[in-house]
XYZ file of C-alpha atoms in Angstrom:
694
model
C 84.476 -21.605 -65.926
C 82.642 -21.567 -69.101
C 79.693 -23.147 -67.523
C 79.988 -20.129 -64.674
C 79.889 -17.739 -67.150
C 77.121 -18.705 -69.612
C 74.873 -18.902 -66.031
C 75.786 -15.181 -65.177
C 75.355 -13.647 -68.408
C 72.213 -14.983 -68.591
C 70.659 -14.240 -65.721
C 71.975 -10.699 -66.375
C 69.897 -10.827 -69.398
C 66.599 -12.359 -67.789
C 67.170 -9.622 -65.077
C 67.513 -6.441 -67.394
C 64.031 -7.560 -69.407
C 61.476 -5.590 -68.922
C 58.705 -6.302 -66.040
C 55.367 -5.686 -65.603
C 54.932 -2.892 -62.571
C 52.372 -3.842 -59.898
C 48.788 -2.612 -60.388
C 47.583 0.089 -59.005
C 44.163 -1.664 -57.822
C 46.312 -4.015 -55.850
C 48.127 -1.105 -53.775
C 44.850 0.082 -53.273
C 43.967 -2.920 -51.994
C 46.681 -3.028 -49.642
C 45.776 0.492 -48.410
C 42.291 -0.404 -47.677
C 43.724 -3.342 -45.294
C 45.691 -0.253 -42.961
C 44.060 0.454 -39.931
C 42.141 3.975 -40.612
C 43.866 4.997 -36.757
C 47.337 3.853 -38.685
C 46.266 6.481 -41.396
C 45.986 9.507 -38.983
C 48.933 12.049 -38.657
C 50.923 15.272 -40.347
C 53.025 12.685 -42.443
C 50.425 10.554 -43.538
C 50.871 11.418 -47.378
C 54.676 10.914 -46.903
C 54.355 7.602 -44.780
C 52.176 6.053 -47.458
C 53.997 7.183 -50.447
C 57.161 5.323 -48.698
C 54.996 2.401 -48.386
C 54.189 2.465 -52.210
C 57.760 3.030 -53.105
C 58.714 -0.208 -51.043
C 55.976 -2.620 -52.009
C 56.797 -1.958 -55.394
C 60.527 -2.246 -55.282
C 59.833 -5.571 -53.340
C 57.199 -6.294 -56.270
C 59.967 -5.507 -58.452
C 62.549 -7.345 -57.162
C 60.295 -10.341 -56.202
C 59.349 -10.842 -59.796
C 63.188 -10.314 -61.129
C 64.222 -13.279 -58.870
C 60.942 -15.052 -59.766
C 61.530 -15.241 -63.665
C 65.353 -16.055 -62.989
C 64.101 -18.936 -61.297
C 61.651 -20.302 -63.365
C 63.460 -19.458 -66.336
C 67.636 -21.005 -65.339
C 67.627 -23.739 -64.006
C 70.766 -23.386 -61.917
C 73.020 -26.144 -60.194
C 72.839 -28.381 -57.488
C 76.223 -26.171 -55.806
C 75.702 -23.867 -52.759
C 77.547 -21.137 -54.021
C 75.222 -20.895 -57.044
C 72.089 -20.233 -54.116
C 69.981 -16.816 -55.268
C 69.968 -14.993 -51.920
C 69.373 -11.569 -53.991
C 72.998 -10.784 -53.969
C 76.056 -10.780 -56.266
C 76.769 -14.310 -57.122
C 79.997 -16.126 -55.749
C 82.955 -17.266 -57.849
C 82.014 -20.750 -59.311
C 83.975 -23.543 -57.651
C 86.468 -25.770 -59.483
C 85.804 -28.492 -61.271
C 82.011 -28.993 -60.805
C 79.724 -30.972 -63.248
C 77.213 -28.970 -64.668
C 75.693 -31.665 -67.132
C 72.545 -32.751 -65.353
C 69.668 -33.158 -68.004
C 66.868 -31.419 -66.308
C 65.005 -30.607 -69.807
C 63.107 -33.334 -69.464
C 61.928 -32.971 -65.445
C 60.755 -29.766 -66.563
C 58.604 -30.412 -69.028
C 57.135 -33.298 -67.225
C 56.827 -31.312 -64.216
C 55.154 -28.605 -66.287
C 52.817 -31.190 -68.197
C 51.300 -32.339 -64.454
C 50.907 -29.234 -63.006
C 48.854 -28.067 -65.990
C 46.330 -31.076 -65.417
C 46.295 -30.483 -62.012
C 46.686 -27.148 -60.677
C 42.997 -25.872 -61.676
C 43.376 -22.500 -60.129
C 45.326 -21.626 -62.935
C 42.519 -21.889 -65.303
C 41.218 -18.894 -66.967
C 38.197 -19.777 -65.878
C 38.988 -19.397 -61.964
C 40.555 -16.049 -62.833
C 37.227 -14.681 -64.068
C 35.838 -16.400 -60.983
C 38.430 -14.830 -58.591
C 37.661 -11.276 -60.649
C 33.947 -11.989 -59.059
C 34.810 -12.550 -56.049
C 36.580 -9.268 -55.643
C 33.274 -7.028 -56.139
C 32.736 -8.184 -52.276
C 36.307 -8.740 -51.442
C 35.886 -5.431 -49.307
C 32.412 -5.720 -48.227
C 30.293 -7.221 -45.382
C 26.841 -8.669 -44.797
C 25.630 -6.181 -42.472
C 25.535 -2.396 -42.695
C 27.269 -1.843 -39.525
C 28.049 1.802 -39.613
C 25.444 4.467 -38.206
C 24.566 1.991 -35.345
C 25.443 4.045 -32.508
C 24.549 6.938 -34.235
C 20.757 6.137 -34.091
C 21.402 6.107 -30.494
C 19.415 3.615 -27.835
C 17.606 1.043 -29.621
C 15.906 -1.991 -28.375
C 17.918 -5.240 -28.280
C 15.762 -7.396 -29.962
C 15.152 -4.354 -32.766
C 18.685 -4.639 -33.424
C 18.681 -8.388 -33.437
C 15.361 -8.106 -36.026
C 17.120 -5.087 -38.170
C 20.156 -7.149 -39.125
C 18.439 -10.505 -39.445
C 16.393 -8.366 -42.313
C 19.963 -7.085 -43.757
C 21.357 -10.239 -44.034
C 18.425 -11.763 -45.358
C 18.479 -8.705 -47.668
C 22.616 -8.969 -48.186
C 22.073 -12.897 -49.328
C 19.286 -12.315 -51.823
C 20.890 -9.596 -53.556
C 24.470 -11.600 -53.367
C 22.251 -14.501 -54.760
C 20.405 -12.461 -57.455
C 23.721 -10.591 -58.764
C 27.169 -12.609 -57.606
C 25.819 -16.000 -58.209
C 23.930 -15.536 -61.636
C 27.378 -14.238 -62.842
C 28.848 -17.161 -61.600
C 26.313 -19.560 -63.133
C 26.803 -17.885 -66.613
C 30.572 -18.490 -66.606
C 30.085 -21.973 -66.476
C 27.393 -22.352 -68.710
C 29.667 -21.329 -71.379
C 31.729 -23.634 -73.851
C 34.911 -22.488 -73.344
C 34.633 -23.143 -69.378
C 36.194 -26.715 -69.546
C 38.721 -25.657 -72.373
C 41.513 -27.795 -71.733
C 39.976 -30.013 -69.083
C 39.996 -33.610 -69.345
C 36.774 -35.390 -68.645
C 38.442 -37.458 -65.849
C 39.299 -34.423 -64.496
C 36.345 -32.374 -64.726
C 35.397 -33.157 -61.342
C 38.688 -31.977 -59.589
C 37.766 -29.216 -61.612
C 34.599 -28.565 -60.360
C 35.931 -29.184 -56.826
C 38.168 -26.720 -57.225
C 35.381 -24.382 -58.030
C 33.613 -24.727 -54.973
C 36.404 -24.577 -52.909
C 36.811 -21.317 -54.379
C 33.602 -20.358 -53.705
C 33.532 -21.190 -50.212
C 36.226 -20.092 -49.349
C 35.012 -16.223 -50.784
C 31.551 -16.816 -48.953
C 33.194 -18.122 -45.890
C 35.925 -15.015 -45.833
C 32.560 -12.643 -46.433
C 30.914 -14.653 -43.135
C 34.227 -13.983 -40.987
C 34.767 -10.302 -42.128
C 30.930 -9.567 -41.029
C 31.360 -11.484 -38.226
C 34.777 -9.894 -37.430
C 33.448 -6.289 -37.827
C 30.810 -7.293 -35.666
C 32.936 -7.829 -33.202
C 35.097 -4.821 -33.606
C 31.576 -2.654 -32.941
C 31.929 -3.858 -28.850
C 35.831 -3.547 -28.837
C 36.402 -2.179 -25.445
C 39.290 0.478 -26.899
C 37.335 1.396 -29.590
C 33.606 2.232 -28.259
C 32.970 4.713 -31.669
C 30.656 2.112 -33.131
C 28.943 0.765 -30.106
C 25.401 0.417 -30.189
C 23.582 2.040 -27.265
C 20.771 -0.588 -26.003
C 17.934 0.343 -24.196
C 17.034 -1.136 -20.658
C 15.135 -0.222 -18.105
C 15.237 -0.933 -14.153
C 11.539 -2.008 -13.820
C 9.643 -2.810 -10.689
C 7.335 -5.690 -10.598
C 5.823 -7.587 -7.760
C 8.047 -5.855 -5.344
C 11.063 -7.094 -7.095
C 13.573 -4.564 -8.654
C 15.544 -6.311 -12.187
C 16.343 -5.403 -15.236
C 14.488 -5.486 -18.294
C 16.040 -7.132 -20.841
C 17.590 -8.743 -18.190
C 21.331 -9.286 -18.446
C 21.445 -12.653 -19.983
C 18.546 -11.589 -22.388
C 20.765 -8.792 -23.909
C 23.646 -11.178 -23.951
C 21.587 -13.438 -25.834
C 20.659 -11.136 -28.187
C 24.040 -10.121 -29.051
C 25.318 -13.456 -29.314
C 22.564 -14.985 -31.278
C 23.410 -11.944 -34.125
C 26.787 -13.838 -34.865
C 24.593 -17.056 -34.778
C 22.161 -15.446 -37.142
C 25.475 -13.932 -39.554
C 26.567 -17.928 -39.282
C 22.955 -19.244 -40.821
C 23.522 -16.687 -43.859
C 24.828 -18.195 -46.863
C 23.940 -21.951 -45.963
C 21.892 -22.338 -49.121
C 24.546 -21.691 -52.118
C 24.282 -24.780 -54.642
C 27.693 -25.861 -56.136
C 27.980 -25.351 -59.795
C 27.438 -29.218 -60.770
C 24.196 -29.386 -58.733
C 22.686 -26.025 -60.254
C 23.688 -27.284 -63.916
C 22.243 -30.913 -63.206
C 19.483 -29.599 -61.278
C 18.569 -32.507 -59.103
C 16.021 -32.439 -57.019
C 18.419 -32.660 -54.232
C 20.871 -29.722 -54.639
C 24.289 -29.947 -52.886
C 25.227 -27.043 -51.365
C 28.970 -25.405 -50.986
C 30.669 -25.563 -47.489
C 30.499 -22.084 -46.297
C 29.922 -22.705 -42.974
C 32.431 -20.519 -40.401
C 34.622 -22.753 -38.902
C 33.969 -23.531 -35.045
C 37.259 -21.477 -33.875
C 35.950 -18.489 -35.189
C 32.716 -18.619 -33.615
C 34.259 -19.344 -30.393
C 36.151 -16.631 -30.818
C 33.608 -14.446 -31.447
C 31.604 -15.424 -28.839
C 33.831 -15.505 -26.002
C 34.865 -11.704 -26.939
C 31.046 -10.144 -27.302
C 30.588 -12.115 -23.948
C 33.070 -10.576 -22.342
C 32.504 -6.993 -24.014
C 29.174 -7.441 -22.532
C 29.819 -8.254 -19.323
C 32.463 -5.624 -18.847
C 29.635 -2.724 -20.877
C 27.139 -3.524 -18.401
C 29.389 -3.209 -15.316
C 28.128 0.616 -14.380
C 24.240 -0.306 -15.112
C 25.032 -3.089 -12.491
C 26.613 -0.981 -9.993
C 23.133 1.635 -10.116
C 21.251 -1.227 -9.705
C 23.284 -2.447 -6.355
C 23.053 1.234 -5.391
C 19.234 0.650 -5.316
C 19.287 -2.110 -3.606
C 21.735 -0.859 -1.117
C 19.482 1.990 -0.171
C 15.783 0.977 -1.398
C 15.492 -2.921 -0.332
C 14.314 -2.330 3.251
C 11.387 -1.136 1.644
C 10.684 -4.361 0.053
C 12.109 -7.064 2.064
C 9.736 -6.807 5.038
C 11.963 -4.560 7.285
C 9.227 -1.378 6.630
C 6.343 -3.636 7.759
C 8.084 -4.399 10.598
C 8.828 -1.438 10.947
C 4.972 -0.056 10.960
C 3.197 -3.016 12.882
C 6.060 -2.079 15.657
C 4.735 1.643 15.379
C 0.784 0.928 15.598
C 1.529 -1.345 18.382
C 2.919 1.541 20.471
C 0.908 4.616 21.787
C 1.856 7.357 19.762
C 1.304 11.416 19.441
C -0.229 12.884 16.123
C 2.766 14.682 16.360
C 4.799 11.181 15.965
C 2.696 10.109 13.110
C 3.558 12.913 11.489
C 6.841 12.894 11.846
C 7.357 9.090 10.957
C 4.836 9.595 7.812
C 7.344 12.608 6.613
C 9.966 10.179 6.143
C 8.370 8.191 3.708
C 7.048 11.183 2.108
C 10.537 12.444 2.047
C 11.997 9.249 0.931
C 9.074 9.330 -2.019
C 10.764 12.794 -3.212
C 13.871 11.439 -2.802
C 13.430 8.829 -5.009
C 11.546 11.129 -7.670
C 14.402 13.358 -7.931
C 16.764 10.265 -9.220
C 17.490 10.782 -12.732
C 15.343 9.428 -15.018
C 18.154 8.230 -17.761
C 21.752 6.893 -16.464
C 24.138 7.100 -19.829
C 26.433 4.257 -19.844
C 28.991 3.434 -23.126
C 26.286 0.473 -24.330
C 23.283 1.311 -22.577
C 21.063 3.408 -21.648
C 19.241 2.227 -18.197
C 15.840 4.116 -17.959
C 14.636 4.125 -14.039
C 11.372 5.843 -14.146
C 9.847 2.217 -13.910
C 11.434 1.587 -10.325
C 11.455 5.112 -9.534
C 7.526 5.239 -9.879
C 7.110 1.647 -8.384
C 9.443 2.808 -4.941
C 8.100 6.029 -4.699
C 4.437 4.248 -4.934
C 5.420 1.900 -2.521
C 6.823 4.511 -0.202
C 3.739 6.600 -0.551
C 1.798 2.921 0.289
C 3.342 2.820 3.816
C 2.590 6.706 4.508
C -1.136 5.776 3.404
C -1.037 2.795 6.071
C 0.022 5.277 8.707
C -2.334 8.115 6.990
C -5.358 5.682 7.207
C -4.439 4.920 10.541
C -4.386 8.816 12.048
C -6.971 9.511 9.964
C -9.344 6.625 11.598
C -8.317 7.846 14.718
C -8.598 11.489 13.782
C -12.553 10.768 12.297
C -13.361 8.662 15.615
C -12.181 11.671 17.748
C -14.369 13.752 15.543
C -17.397 12.001 15.843
C -16.866 11.590 19.684
C -16.896 15.414 19.533
C -20.085 15.670 17.699
C -21.991 13.000 19.980
C -20.720 15.128 22.797
C -22.306 18.064 21.453
C -24.963 15.826 19.884
C -25.666 15.165 23.919
C -25.670 18.508 25.235
C -27.744 19.357 22.480
C -30.327 16.717 23.838
C -30.380 17.299 27.216
C -30.384 21.040 26.689
C -34.066 20.471 24.763
C -35.132 18.084 26.696
C -38.389 19.058 28.716
C -37.753 17.758 32.381
C -40.707 16.109 33.870
C -39.826 16.654 37.286
C -38.236 19.792 39.228
C -35.092 17.102 40.046
C -34.569 16.838 36.573
C -34.681 20.377 35.881
C -32.683 20.962 38.529
C -30.185 18.317 37.374
C -30.244 20.358 33.920
C -29.060 22.967 34.973
C -26.604 22.006 37.320
C -25.451 19.925 33.412
C -26.377 23.024 31.371
C -23.585 25.007 33.858
C -20.847 22.644 33.920
C -21.441 21.997 30.001
C -21.116 25.874 29.625
C -18.064 26.162 31.558
C -15.182 23.206 31.828
C -17.152 21.040 29.200
C -18.105 23.665 26.516
C -14.123 24.719 26.887
C -12.853 21.266 26.774
C -14.550 20.906 23.359
C -13.188 23.872 21.806
C -9.965 22.978 22.639
C -10.217 19.425 21.100
C -12.120 21.046 18.157
C -8.943 23.582 17.879
C -6.578 20.548 17.721
C -8.642 18.632 14.896
C -8.296 22.310 13.486
C -4.704 21.459 13.402
C -4.614 18.417 12.118
C -7.252 18.977 10.091
C -4.722 21.837 8.092
C -2.166 18.590 7.739
C -4.451 16.068 6.185
C -5.302 18.832 3.487
C -2.045 18.992 2.222
C -1.477 14.903 2.061
C -4.610 12.856 2.355
C -7.569 12.657 0.207
C -11.188 12.791 2.673
C -14.320 11.341 1.035
C -17.592 13.058 1.210
C -19.045 11.573 4.282
C -15.220 12.805 6.361
C -15.459 16.452 4.377
C -18.767 17.074 6.136
C -17.830 15.645 9.320
C -15.125 17.927 9.875
C -17.531 20.844 9.043
C -19.865 19.711 11.697
C -17.167 19.780 14.132
C -15.921 23.222 12.957
C -19.539 24.841 13.087
C -20.314 23.327 16.741
C -19.234 26.128 18.859
C -21.442 28.674 16.809
C -24.305 26.161 16.705
C -24.213 25.311 20.533
C -24.877 28.724 21.485
C -28.554 29.445 20.159
C -28.810 26.064 21.875
C -28.026 27.240 25.205
C -30.303 30.389 24.634
C -32.817 27.700 23.940
C -32.327 26.121 26.664
C -32.951 28.825 29.202
C -35.921 29.939 27.857
C -36.978 26.011 27.999
C -35.744 26.239 31.662
C -37.340 29.432 32.966
C -40.764 27.932 30.902
C -40.437 24.728 33.424
C -39.403 26.115 36.356
C -42.550 28.618 36.868
C -44.467 25.964 35.669
C -42.877 24.139 38.695
C -43.181 26.796 40.857
C -46.695 27.171 39.856
C -47.458 23.335 40.274
C -45.589 23.494 44.023
C -48.133 26.370 45.070
C -50.776 24.272 43.649
C -49.720 21.398 45.577
C -49.057 23.290 48.973
C -52.544 24.618 48.491
C -54.009 21.522 47.883
C -52.230 20.122 50.783
C -53.644 22.298 53.191
C -57.455 22.132 52.268
C -56.457 18.189 52.562
C -55.370 18.180 55.838
C -58.248 20.450 56.792
C -60.780 18.259 55.419
C -58.965 15.355 57.472
C -59.757 17.710 60.822
C -63.074 17.779 60.342
C -62.947 13.824 59.872
C -61.003 13.742 62.956
C -63.322 15.461 64.870
C -66.284 12.892 63.265
C -64.464 10.068 65.386
C -65.401 11.781 68.707
C -69.093 11.652 67.790
C -68.925 7.850 67.360
C -71.524 6.735 69.506
C -72.853 3.594 68.574
C -71.158 -0.084 69.418
C -73.101 -1.814 66.442
C -71.087 0.471 63.731
C -67.451 -0.535 65.201
C -66.548 -2.156 61.813
C -67.025 1.019 60.024
C -65.734 2.867 62.405
C -62.340 0.936 62.266
C -62.755 1.000 58.540
C -62.910 4.906 59.036
C -60.049 5.035 60.792
C -57.951 3.281 58.512
C -58.789 5.160 55.143
C -58.414 8.549 57.286
C -54.687 7.062 58.513
C -53.945 6.407 54.614
C -54.896 9.794 53.746
C -52.488 10.863 56.625
C -49.751 8.861 54.823
C -50.453 10.499 51.618
C -50.414 13.987 53.016
C -47.344 13.413 54.555
C -45.821 11.888 51.377
C -47.008 14.825 49.820
C -45.151 17.187 52.658
C -42.353 15.414 51.382
C -42.366 15.859 48.384
C -43.371 19.925 48.504
C -40.435 20.076 50.829
C -38.041 18.324 48.268
C -39.511 21.002 45.797
C -38.802 23.867 48.088
C -35.492 22.561 48.657
C -34.389 22.443 44.881
C -36.125 25.929 44.559
C -34.137 27.172 47.326
C -37.547 27.879 48.996
C -38.282 28.164 52.807
C -39.648 24.997 53.815
C -43.070 24.999 55.011
C -44.378 22.668 58.368
C -47.846 21.573 58.656
C -48.132 21.070 62.623
C -52.090 19.848 62.145
C -50.755 17.172 60.074
C -48.597 15.930 63.337
C -51.410 16.437 65.364
C -53.796 14.490 63.024
C -51.170 11.591 63.171
C -51.120 11.883 67.190
C -55.003 12.119 67.582
C -55.895 9.568 65.823
C -53.956 6.804 67.239
C -56.260 6.103 69.910
C -58.874 6.198 68.297
C -57.554 3.556 66.030
C -56.306 1.334 69.025
C -59.930 1.556 70.564
C -62.179 1.264 67.647
C -60.034 -2.152 67.000
C -59.970 -3.128 70.665
C -63.902 -2.951 70.746
C -63.959 -4.782 67.522
C -61.812 -7.311 68.638
C -64.123 -7.738 72.099
C -67.226 -7.943 70.267
C -65.828 -11.115 67.988
C -64.391 -12.865 70.883
C -67.614 -12.203 72.672
C -69.553 -13.391 70.044
C -67.277 -16.487 69.796
C -67.618 -17.411 73.183
C -71.204 -16.989 73.843
C -72.541 -18.092 70.076
C -69.677 -20.882 69.531
C -69.232 -24.655 70.623
C -69.579 -24.705 74.253
C -67.005 -27.604 74.144
C -64.566 -25.640 72.204
C -64.215 -23.001 75.339
C -61.114 -22.989 77.562
C -61.983 -21.393 80.641
C -58.581 -20.141 81.790
C -57.366 -18.611 78.335
C -60.973 -16.955 78.556
C -60.185 -15.692 81.671
C -56.782 -14.460 81.226
C -58.296 -12.929 77.664
C -61.054 -11.284 79.817
C -58.521 -9.471 82.353
C -56.814 -7.985 79.212
C -59.776 -6.799 77.820
C -60.307 -5.486 81.478
C -57.176 -3.926 81.597
C -57.285 -2.108 78.125
C -60.708 -1.268 78.080
C -59.823 0.906 81.772
C -57.278 2.628 80.458
C -58.450 3.631 77.205
C -61.270 5.276 79.447
C -58.640 6.876 81.642
C -57.238 8.196 78.467
C -59.608 9.598 77.064
C -61.065 11.157 80.262
C -57.791 12.883 81.036
C -57.587 14.142 77.301
C -61.529 15.438 77.546
C -60.541 17.178 80.802
C -57.112 18.571 78.762
C -59.694 20.002 75.907
C -62.052 21.182 78.293
C -59.510 23.292 80.199
C -58.080 25.030 76.975
C -61.539 25.808 75.983
C -61.666 27.646 79.277
C -58.692 29.626 78.705
C -59.570 30.517 75.539
C -63.245 31.817 76.097
C -62.259 33.722 79.230
C -63.076 36.780 78.193
C -66.475 35.404 76.740
C -69.856 35.611 78.653
C -71.347 34.190 81.292
C -73.659 31.821 79.758
C -71.054 30.879 77.182
C -68.656 30.186 80.822
C -72.042 27.979 82.396
C -72.033 26.060 79.078
C -68.471 25.248 79.733
C -69.216 24.187 83.185
C -72.283 21.768 81.721
C -70.628 20.136 78.705
C -72.264 17.489 77.240
C -71.385 14.253 77.702
C -68.423 12.787 75.296
C -70.004 10.035 72.823
C -66.293 8.257 72.998
C -66.365 8.244 76.902
C -69.943 6.623 76.891
C -68.893 3.913 74.832
C -65.642 3.064 77.024
C -68.142 3.032 79.721
C -70.380 0.740 77.997
C -67.971 -1.585 76.796
C -66.554 -2.105 80.342
C -69.564 -2.678 81.473
C -69.992 -5.465 79.493
C -67.007 -6.598 80.164
C -68.227 -6.871 84.061
C -71.463 -8.336 82.992
C -69.705 -11.025 80.975
C -66.955 -11.977 83.898
C -70.473 -12.225 86.216
């Protein structure tokens, strides 16, 4: 019982001793550990004060219990265990005579020799670590306030910050650490055999401080991408690009993810070359560095968390990209090309072409009206390049169709001009013949009516099409000149028609005069031929029979030429719509010359046969054939003689009828006409044949 009383009394004395209250900086540090979101609200001050009181009371109770446990050695009995409440009554019959003092002294000495963390130098080192205990390597505040940034720029900026922060730490904290251990009192109380263990403790403490700094930095960076708190989330610049007929992200999703993850890796690379204190003090050529590498589980947690966050924050951009693909990918996958090729292979009107072209132009306008920037929590998506590319693609397809109908339009204009040129060429061509002149008159009459009307209708259609082209198509200088020429032709053609009228009138007068001259010339020629025909009646010399035959042939040729002239004149008269002239004298000549031609040829043939029979080889003669030929000659000459005698009588009768009213002398002359030389020659030849027969 006495021992129980002594223990309780001593415990009360220890608990009543003054206790150092908790330091204010400890409370401030604990308050900084509380998330800012928990410090908001109307009762914030009351809650903080209540928390400080609770912590202070717990600290005081803990210190009292610690003093009791460290000063008093309680007996190993259950009812004396200190649970913070009133002590139970001491059991009866327990022995408290355990000699604990010697073991206490031994344990204390062992702690002093091995637990280097309680060394005063360690406290100084720990105090230096508190200078960056609430800081991180990177300034992660205000990143979102900077607005959209390139992911590479963010990586570069944070890398530079990490390098500068590392340099600052190595230029401020590390020299102070070195200065602690360059003093003599740094190793005070440390036995020589414990120096290595002491420095190992120093290295461990420094490593823990630096690792904690890196860990806080990584956690702070990861917190930027917290889906629940997007106040610090960076805004990256991303573009939807159009390159080589493909729609893509720039930078790609993988590139952006790699940049974000590489920043964590860059943080992990910081502070990896901090020398240990013994290495620095010894100045060895191969320095030994502190183990400041981030734990693998921290790195893996950070990388996996960031991957998931980046993927989640890019979901909206992906959906927007898929919208573009769904609506406009047909422009890129060959569908539009096939549509255009099929359309061009078919026969379509100009209006059908313009309707199809307008679909592409409307599509281009629709794309251009889409927003340039789409804003998401982590991304500002710039669609301008993709919009421009798709717009140009749609316009390119429209231009293919435009060039197609522009080519047809150009050919149509050239065709119109060529037809006008043909009309002009025909209209201004001087006709060489009357037939050409009449054909020209008919051609121009048709051109004035149906031809020009059709061309003007085509020009109106060309003008309508040109009005469309001027809005959507860029004409070359040659095309503009051609268009102007087409539009000017209706006004240019009228003076050409007027000039043609003058030309036709001149040509018509000329051809009429030529026709009259040809008619007069033909009449004179027929008169000459008639006079020549009259000369044939005077031929009476059988020796000149060859010349007579030649003269008859020449006159027949001239009569043939006169007939051709009559045909030409009549044709011209038909073209001029004149009354056809007739030339009975020419027909009479053709009839009258025929007997003379036969007679002269017959006589010439007889003369040649007689000469061959009389002067040729006697043995070559054939009596039977000669007799047959002579009989034929005899019959022919007899017929000819009868023909000319009959003709002569008719002529005499006609003359008598014409000269009934003439004088008796003239009638007597008619009753006693001169002998006809042709009949005389016939009689002579007949006589020669008779003689030859004898």
